[in-house]
Short mmCIF file of C-alpha atoms in Angstrom, two decimals:
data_model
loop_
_atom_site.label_atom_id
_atom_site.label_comp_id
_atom_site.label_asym_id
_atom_site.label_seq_id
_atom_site.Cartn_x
_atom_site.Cartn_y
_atom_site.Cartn_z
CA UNK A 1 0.00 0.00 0.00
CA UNK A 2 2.59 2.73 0.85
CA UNK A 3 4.72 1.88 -2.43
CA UNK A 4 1.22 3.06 -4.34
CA UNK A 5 0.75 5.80 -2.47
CA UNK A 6 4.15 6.76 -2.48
CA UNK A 7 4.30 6.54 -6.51
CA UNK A 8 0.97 8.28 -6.93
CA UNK A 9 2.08 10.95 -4.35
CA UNK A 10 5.35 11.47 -6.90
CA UNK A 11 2.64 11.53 -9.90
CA UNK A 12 0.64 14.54 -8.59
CA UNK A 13 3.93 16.02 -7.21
CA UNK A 14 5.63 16.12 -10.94
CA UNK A 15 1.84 16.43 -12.54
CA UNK A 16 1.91 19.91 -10.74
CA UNK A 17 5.60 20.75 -11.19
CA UNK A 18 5.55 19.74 -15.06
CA UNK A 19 3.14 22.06 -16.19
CA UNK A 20 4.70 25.94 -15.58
CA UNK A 21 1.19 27.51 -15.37
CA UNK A 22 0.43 25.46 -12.25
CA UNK A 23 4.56 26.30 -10.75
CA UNK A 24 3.60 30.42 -11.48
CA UNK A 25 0.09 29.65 -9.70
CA UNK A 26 1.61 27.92 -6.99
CA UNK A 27 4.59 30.69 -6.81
CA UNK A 28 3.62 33.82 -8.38
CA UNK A 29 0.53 34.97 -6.81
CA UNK A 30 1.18 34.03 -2.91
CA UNK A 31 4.33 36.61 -3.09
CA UNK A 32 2.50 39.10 -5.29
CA UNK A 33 -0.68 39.33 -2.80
CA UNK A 34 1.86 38.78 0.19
CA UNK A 35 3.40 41.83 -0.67
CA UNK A 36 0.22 43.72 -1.66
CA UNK A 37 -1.79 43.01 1.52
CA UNK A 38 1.43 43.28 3.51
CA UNK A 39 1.36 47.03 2.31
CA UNK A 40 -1.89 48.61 0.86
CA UNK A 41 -4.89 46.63 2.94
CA UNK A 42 -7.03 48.80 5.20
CA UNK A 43 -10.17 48.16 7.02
CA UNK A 44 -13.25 50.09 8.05
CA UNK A 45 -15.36 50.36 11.04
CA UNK A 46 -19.27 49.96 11.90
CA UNK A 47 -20.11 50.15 15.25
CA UNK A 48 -17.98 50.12 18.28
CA UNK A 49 -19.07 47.82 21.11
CA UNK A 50 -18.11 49.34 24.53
CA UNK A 51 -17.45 48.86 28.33
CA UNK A 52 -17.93 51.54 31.07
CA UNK A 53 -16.08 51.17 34.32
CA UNK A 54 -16.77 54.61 36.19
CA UNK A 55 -15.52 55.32 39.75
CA UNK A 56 -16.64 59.01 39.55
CA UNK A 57 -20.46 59.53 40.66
CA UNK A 58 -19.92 63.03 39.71
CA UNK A 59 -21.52 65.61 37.36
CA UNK A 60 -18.51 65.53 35.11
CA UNK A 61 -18.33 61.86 34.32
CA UNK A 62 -22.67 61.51 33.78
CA UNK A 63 -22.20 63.88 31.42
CA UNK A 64 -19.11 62.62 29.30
CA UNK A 65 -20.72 59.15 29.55
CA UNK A 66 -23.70 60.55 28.11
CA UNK A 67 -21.93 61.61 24.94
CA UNK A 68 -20.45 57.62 24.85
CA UNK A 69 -23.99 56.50 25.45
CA UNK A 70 -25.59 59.06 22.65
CA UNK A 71 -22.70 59.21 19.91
CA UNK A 72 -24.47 56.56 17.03
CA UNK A 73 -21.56 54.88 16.76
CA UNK A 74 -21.17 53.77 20.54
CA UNK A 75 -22.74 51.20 21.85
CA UNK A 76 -22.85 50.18 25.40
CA UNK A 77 -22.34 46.62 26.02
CA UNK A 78 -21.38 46.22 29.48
CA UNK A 79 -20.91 48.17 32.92
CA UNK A 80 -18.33 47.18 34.90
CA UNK A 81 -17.94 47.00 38.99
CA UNK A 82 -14.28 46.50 39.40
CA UNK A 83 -11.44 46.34 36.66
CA UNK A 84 -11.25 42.27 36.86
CA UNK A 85 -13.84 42.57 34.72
CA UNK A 86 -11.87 44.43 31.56
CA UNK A 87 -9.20 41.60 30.40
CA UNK A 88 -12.06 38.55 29.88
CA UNK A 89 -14.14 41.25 27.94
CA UNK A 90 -11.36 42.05 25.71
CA UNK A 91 -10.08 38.55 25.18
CA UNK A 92 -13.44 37.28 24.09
CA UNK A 93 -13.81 40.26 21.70
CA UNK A 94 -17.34 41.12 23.91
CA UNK A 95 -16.31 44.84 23.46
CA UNK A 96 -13.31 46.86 21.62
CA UNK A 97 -13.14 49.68 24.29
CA UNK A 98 -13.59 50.12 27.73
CA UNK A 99 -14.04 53.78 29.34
CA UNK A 100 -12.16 54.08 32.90
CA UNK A 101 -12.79 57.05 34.47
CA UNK A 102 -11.07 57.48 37.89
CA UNK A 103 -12.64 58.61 41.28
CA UNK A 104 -11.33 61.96 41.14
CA UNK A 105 -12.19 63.04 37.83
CA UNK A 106 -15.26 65.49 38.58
CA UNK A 107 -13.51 66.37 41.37
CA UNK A 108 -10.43 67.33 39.91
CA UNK A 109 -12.01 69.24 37.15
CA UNK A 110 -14.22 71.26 39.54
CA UNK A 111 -10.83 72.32 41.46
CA UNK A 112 -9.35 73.61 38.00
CA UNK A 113 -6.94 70.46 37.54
CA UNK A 114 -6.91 68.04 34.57
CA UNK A 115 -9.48 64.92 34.78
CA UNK A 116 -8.09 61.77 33.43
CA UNK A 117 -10.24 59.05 31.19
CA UNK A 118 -8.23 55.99 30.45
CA UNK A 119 -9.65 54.29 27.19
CA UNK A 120 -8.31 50.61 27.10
CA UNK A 121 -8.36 49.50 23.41
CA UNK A 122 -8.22 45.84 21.58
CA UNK A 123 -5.32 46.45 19.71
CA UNK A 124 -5.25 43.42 17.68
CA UNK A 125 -7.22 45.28 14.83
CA UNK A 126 -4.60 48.24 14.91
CA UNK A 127 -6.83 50.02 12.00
CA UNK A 128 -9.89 49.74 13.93
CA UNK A 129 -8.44 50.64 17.38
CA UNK A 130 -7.00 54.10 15.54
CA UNK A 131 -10.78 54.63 14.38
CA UNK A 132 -11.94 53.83 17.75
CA UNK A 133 -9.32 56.29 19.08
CA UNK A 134 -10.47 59.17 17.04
CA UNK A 135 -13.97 58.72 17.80
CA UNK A 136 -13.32 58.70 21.31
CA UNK A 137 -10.99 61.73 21.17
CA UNK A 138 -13.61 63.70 19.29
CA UNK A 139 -16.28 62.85 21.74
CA UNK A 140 -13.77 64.10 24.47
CA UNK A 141 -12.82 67.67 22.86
CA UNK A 142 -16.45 68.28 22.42
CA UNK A 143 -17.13 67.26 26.10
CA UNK A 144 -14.13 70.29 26.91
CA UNK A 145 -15.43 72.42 24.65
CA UNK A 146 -18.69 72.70 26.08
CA UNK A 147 -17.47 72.73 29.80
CA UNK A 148 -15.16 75.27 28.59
CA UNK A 149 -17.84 77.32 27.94
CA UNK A 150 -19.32 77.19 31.23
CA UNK A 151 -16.37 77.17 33.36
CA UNK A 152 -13.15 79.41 33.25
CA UNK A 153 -10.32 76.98 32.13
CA UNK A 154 -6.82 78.10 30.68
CA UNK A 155 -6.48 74.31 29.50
CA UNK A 156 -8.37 71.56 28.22
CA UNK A 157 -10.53 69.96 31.57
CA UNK A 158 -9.97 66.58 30.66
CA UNK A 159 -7.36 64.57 29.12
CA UNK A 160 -7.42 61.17 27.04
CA UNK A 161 -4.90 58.31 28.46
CA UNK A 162 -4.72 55.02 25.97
CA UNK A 163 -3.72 51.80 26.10
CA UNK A 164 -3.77 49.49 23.15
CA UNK A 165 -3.55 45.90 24.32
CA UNK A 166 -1.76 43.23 22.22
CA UNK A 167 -0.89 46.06 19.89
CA UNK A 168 1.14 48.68 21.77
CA UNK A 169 2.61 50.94 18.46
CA UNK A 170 -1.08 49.96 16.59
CA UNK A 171 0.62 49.10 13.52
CA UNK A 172 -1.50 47.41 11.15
CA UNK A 173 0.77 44.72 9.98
CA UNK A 174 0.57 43.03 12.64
CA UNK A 175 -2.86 42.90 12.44
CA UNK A 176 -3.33 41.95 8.73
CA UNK A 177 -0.02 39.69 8.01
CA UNK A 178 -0.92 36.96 10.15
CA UNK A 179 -4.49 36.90 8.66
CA UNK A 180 -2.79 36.50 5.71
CA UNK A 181 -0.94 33.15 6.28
CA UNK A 182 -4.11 31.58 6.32
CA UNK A 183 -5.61 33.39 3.35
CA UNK A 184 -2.70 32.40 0.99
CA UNK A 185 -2.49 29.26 2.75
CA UNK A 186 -6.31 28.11 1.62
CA UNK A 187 -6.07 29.91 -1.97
CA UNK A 188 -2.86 27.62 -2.73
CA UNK A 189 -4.14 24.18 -0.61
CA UNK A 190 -7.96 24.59 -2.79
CA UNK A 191 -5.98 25.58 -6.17
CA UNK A 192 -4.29 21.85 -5.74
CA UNK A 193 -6.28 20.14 -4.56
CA UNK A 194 -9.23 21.47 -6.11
CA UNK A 195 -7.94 20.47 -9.80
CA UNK A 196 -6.57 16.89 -9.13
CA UNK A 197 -9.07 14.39 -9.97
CA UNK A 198 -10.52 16.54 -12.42
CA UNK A 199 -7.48 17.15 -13.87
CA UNK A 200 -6.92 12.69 -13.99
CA UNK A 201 -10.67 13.11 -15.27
CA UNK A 202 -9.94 15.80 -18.52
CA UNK A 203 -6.58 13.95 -19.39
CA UNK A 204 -8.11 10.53 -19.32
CA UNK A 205 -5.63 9.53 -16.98
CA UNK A 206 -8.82 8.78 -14.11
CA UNK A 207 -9.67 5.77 -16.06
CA UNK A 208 -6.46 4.17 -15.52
CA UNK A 209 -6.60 4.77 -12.39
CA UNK A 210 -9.71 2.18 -12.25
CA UNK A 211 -7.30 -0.60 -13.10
CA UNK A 212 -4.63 0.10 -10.62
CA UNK A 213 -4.53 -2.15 -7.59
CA UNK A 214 -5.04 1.41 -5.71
CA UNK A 215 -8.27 1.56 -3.68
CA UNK A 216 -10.48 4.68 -3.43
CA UNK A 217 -9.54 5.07 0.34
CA UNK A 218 -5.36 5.63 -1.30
CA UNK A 219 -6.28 7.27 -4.31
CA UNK A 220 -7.80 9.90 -1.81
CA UNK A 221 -5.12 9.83 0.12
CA UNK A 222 -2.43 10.08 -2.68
CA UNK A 223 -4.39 13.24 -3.49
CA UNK A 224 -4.52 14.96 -0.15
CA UNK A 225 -0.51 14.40 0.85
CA UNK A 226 0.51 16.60 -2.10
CA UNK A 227 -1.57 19.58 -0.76
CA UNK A 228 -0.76 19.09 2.69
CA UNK A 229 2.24 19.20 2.00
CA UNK A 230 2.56 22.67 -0.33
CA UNK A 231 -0.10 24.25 2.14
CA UNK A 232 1.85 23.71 5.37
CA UNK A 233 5.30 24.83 2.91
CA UNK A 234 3.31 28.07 2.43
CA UNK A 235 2.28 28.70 6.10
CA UNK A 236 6.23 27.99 7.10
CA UNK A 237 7.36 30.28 4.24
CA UNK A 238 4.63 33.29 4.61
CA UNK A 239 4.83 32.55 8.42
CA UNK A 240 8.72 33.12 8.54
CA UNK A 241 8.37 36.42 6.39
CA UNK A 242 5.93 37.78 8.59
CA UNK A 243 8.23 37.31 11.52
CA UNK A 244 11.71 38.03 9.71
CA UNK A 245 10.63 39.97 6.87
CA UNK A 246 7.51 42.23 8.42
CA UNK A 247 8.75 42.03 12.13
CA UNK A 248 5.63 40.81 13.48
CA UNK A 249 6.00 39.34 16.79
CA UNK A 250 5.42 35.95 17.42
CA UNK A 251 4.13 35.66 21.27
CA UNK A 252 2.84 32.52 21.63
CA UNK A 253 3.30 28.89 20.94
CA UNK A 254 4.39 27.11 18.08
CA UNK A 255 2.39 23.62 18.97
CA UNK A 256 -0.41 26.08 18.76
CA UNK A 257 0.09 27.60 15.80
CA UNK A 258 0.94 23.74 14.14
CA UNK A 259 -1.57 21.63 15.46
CA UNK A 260 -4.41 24.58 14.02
CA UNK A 261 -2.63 24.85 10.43
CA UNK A 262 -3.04 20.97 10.30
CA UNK A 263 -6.81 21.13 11.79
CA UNK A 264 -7.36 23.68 8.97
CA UNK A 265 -5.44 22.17 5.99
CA UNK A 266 -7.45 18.59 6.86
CA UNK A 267 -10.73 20.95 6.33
CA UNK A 268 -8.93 23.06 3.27
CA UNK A 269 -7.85 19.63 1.73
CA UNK A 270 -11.44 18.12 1.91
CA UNK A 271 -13.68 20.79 0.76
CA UNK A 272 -11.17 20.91 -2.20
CA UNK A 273 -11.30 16.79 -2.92
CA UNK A 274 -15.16 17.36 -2.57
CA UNK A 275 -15.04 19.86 -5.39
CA UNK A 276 -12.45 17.95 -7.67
CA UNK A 277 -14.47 14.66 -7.24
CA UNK A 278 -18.08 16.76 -8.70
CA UNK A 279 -16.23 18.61 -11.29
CA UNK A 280 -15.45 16.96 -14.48
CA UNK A 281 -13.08 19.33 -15.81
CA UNK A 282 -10.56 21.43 -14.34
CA UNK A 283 -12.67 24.99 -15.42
CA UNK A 284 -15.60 23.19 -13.54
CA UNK A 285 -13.16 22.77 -10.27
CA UNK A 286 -11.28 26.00 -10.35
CA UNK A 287 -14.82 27.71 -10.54
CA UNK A 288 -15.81 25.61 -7.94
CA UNK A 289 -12.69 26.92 -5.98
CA UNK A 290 -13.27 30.73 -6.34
CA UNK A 291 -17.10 29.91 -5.42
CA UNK A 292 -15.83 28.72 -2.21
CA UNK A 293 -12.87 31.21 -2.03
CA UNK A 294 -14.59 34.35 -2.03
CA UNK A 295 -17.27 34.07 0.46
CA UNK A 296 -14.68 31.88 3.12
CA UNK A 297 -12.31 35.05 2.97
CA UNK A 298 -15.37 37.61 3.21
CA UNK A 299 -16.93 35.91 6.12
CA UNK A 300 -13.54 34.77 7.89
CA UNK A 301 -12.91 37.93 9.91
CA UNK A 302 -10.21 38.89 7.93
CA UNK A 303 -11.36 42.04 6.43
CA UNK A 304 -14.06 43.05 8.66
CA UNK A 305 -15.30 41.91 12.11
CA UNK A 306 -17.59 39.42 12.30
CA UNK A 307 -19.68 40.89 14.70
CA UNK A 308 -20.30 44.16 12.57
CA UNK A 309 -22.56 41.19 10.39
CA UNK A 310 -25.86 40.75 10.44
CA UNK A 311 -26.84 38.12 13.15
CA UNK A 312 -28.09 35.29 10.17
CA UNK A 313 -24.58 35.69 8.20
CA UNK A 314 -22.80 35.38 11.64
CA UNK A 315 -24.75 31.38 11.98
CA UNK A 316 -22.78 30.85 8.84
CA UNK A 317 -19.49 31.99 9.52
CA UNK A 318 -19.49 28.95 12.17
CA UNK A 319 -18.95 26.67 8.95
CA UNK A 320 -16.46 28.35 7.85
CA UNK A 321 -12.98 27.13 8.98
CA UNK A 322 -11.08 30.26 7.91
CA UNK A 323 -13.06 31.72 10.87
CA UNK A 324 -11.75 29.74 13.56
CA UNK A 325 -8.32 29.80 11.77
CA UNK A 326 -8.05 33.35 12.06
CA UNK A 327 -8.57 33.60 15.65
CA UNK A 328 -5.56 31.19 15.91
CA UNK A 329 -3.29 33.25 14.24
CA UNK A 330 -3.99 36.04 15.72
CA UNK A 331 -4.26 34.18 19.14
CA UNK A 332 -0.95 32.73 18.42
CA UNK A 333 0.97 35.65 17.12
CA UNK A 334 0.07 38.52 19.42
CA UNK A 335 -1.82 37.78 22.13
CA UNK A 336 0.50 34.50 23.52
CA UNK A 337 -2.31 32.10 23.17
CA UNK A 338 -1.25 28.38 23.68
CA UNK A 339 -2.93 25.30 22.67
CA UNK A 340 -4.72 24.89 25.48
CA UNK A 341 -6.60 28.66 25.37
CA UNK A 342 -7.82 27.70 21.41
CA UNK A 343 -9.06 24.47 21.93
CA UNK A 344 -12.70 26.11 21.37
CA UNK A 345 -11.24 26.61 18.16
CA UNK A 346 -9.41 23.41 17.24
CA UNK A 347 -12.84 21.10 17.77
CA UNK A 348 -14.53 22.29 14.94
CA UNK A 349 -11.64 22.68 12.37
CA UNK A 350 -11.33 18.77 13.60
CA UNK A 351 -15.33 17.96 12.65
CA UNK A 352 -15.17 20.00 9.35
CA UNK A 353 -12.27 18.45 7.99
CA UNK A 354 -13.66 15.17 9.39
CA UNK A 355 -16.65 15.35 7.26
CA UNK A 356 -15.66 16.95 4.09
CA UNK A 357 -13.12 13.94 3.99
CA UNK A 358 -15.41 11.54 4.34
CA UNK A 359 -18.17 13.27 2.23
CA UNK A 360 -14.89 14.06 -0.87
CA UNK A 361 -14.23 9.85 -0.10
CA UNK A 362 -17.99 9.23 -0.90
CA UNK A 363 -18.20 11.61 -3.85
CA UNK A 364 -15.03 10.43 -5.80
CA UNK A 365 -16.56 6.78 -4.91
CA UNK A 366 -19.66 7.02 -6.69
CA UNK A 367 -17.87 9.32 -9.55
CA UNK A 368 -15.33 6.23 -9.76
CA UNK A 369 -17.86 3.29 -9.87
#
């Protein structure tokens, strides 16, 4: 059994390599796009979800929180007690700002000295925690402005103090890069495997296939090793130019970061084998493909947050497995996560690419008999 698979593996391997339109497709556009998101992508913001933690019972700090609570763009999620309540918030992406204003803030502004508001900010989305920035900056000057007018100041009443967490500098390759090793990563896995057996199909190659002492089980197989192999090459390569090239730090662990790749490439490899096995020709597959491309990437999270969807399209992200492979990359890249904190994540990247592998073994089973 392993001396078929091992020649059919070198087969696809020299199929793919042969032909230079499917080298360019497997080299050209990952570096081209690498270096174009890399650069030029840039993101926009709906709403902003938001926590209040307010110490000050004061005039001053109802009225500020008013603004929060009235700007259309704000809306109030949560209202915290204590400031154990902030981190879990954050980490589960409940909220992407919470509002801290200390004890002493009407206080201090009613003596004529500076009131400070601490905005804590998810910085993993370094585009959107600028936006959210900005917002809350302009909400602020109009607060002085109008307390201004009431009160004599000689300087502004109160003053904005950030933090960006995960994020310090809020640079926004570190945001989109590792997003990116798992776009590139499915476009190259579905472009292989996508096009195998109807490739063996429009070269009449399938047919001898029949007569080989292979069984379906290893001819499935056979297919899936070749792109499992190039898609984990192009996580390690796009992965290692993120962190070299791009200086994107990687905080967390490597088993993580593995062991969710595989997870994903199992589910990349069989939604691809389930399109190659209903496609008779290798237009039908790569159409196939780009069907499944496009909306996977759009509803992933990597372009826009999935909770700025409506609530239906969110139900479907949850069969997507770019979605749950984005939050390990991100996990694993700046916020530290190990394999243990993304196991939530890892279960159903397992049952996706457990069914689409058996469902791709079905297809090409009936196709072949």
């Amino acid at each position: 059994m392993w001396q078929r698979l091992f020649a059919l593996v070198i087969k696809e391997f020299l199929a793919l390599l042969r032909d230079k339109a499917s080298r360019f497709v497997l080299i050209g556009p990952p570096v081209v796009q690498l270096v174009v998101f890399g650069y030029a992508a840039t993101f926009d913001l709906n709403h902003i979800p938001f926590a209040v933690f307010n110490e000050d019972p004061g005039l001053a700090s109802r009225q500020l929180l008013a603004r929060f609570d009235g700007a259309p763009v704000f809306q109030r999620v949560a209202t915290l007690s204590s400031d154990a309540r902030i981190a879990p918030l954050i980490d589960r992406k409940d909220v992407l700002l919470v509002l801290h204003i200390d004890r002493q803030f009407s206080r201090d502004i009613l003596a004529g000295r500076p009131g400070r508001v601490q905005v804590i900010i998810d910085g993993r989305n370094s585009n959107t925690a600028a936006i959210v920035l900005g917002y809350a900056n302009t909400i602020l000057l109009d607060f002085d402005a109008e307390w201004g007018s009431t009160h004599p100041w000689a300087h502004l009443p109160a003053q904005l103090v950030m933090r960006a967490w995960y994020n310090p500098d809020l640079l926004s390759r570190w945001f989109v890069i590792p997003g990116i090793i798992g776009l590139l990563t499915l476009v190259v896995t579905m472009l292989v495997t996508a096009l195998s057996i109807a490739r063996e199909r429009e070269m009449g190659t399938y047919d001898q296939l029949l007569v080989t002492p292979l069984r379906p089980a290893e001819v499935l197989l056979g297919k899936a090793i070749p792109g499992f192999i190039i898609g984990s090459g192009e996580a390690t390569f796009i992965a290692l130019v993120a962190i070299l090239w791009f200086g994107v730090p990687f905080t967390g662990s490597a088993v993580a970061l593995v062991l969710g790749l595989g997870l994903f490439l199992l589910s990349a490899i069989g939604i691809g084998l389930m399109i190659s096995a209903l496609a008779a020709t290798q237009q039908q597959g790569l159409l196939g493909a780009f069907l499944f491309l496009v909306p996977a990437i759009l509803l992933s999270g990597f372009a826009t947050p999935i909770a700025n969807m409506p609530q239906f399209v969110q139900y479907l992200t949850y069969l997507n497995p770019m979605r749950y492979l984005m939050v390990i990359l991100r996990g694993s890249f700046l916020q530290g996560d190990r394999a243990g904190d993304l196991l939530d994540q890892y279960w159903p990247l397992a049952a996706i690419g457990l069914a689409t592998m058996v469902a791709a073994a079905w297809l090409a089973r009936k196709r072949m008999y």
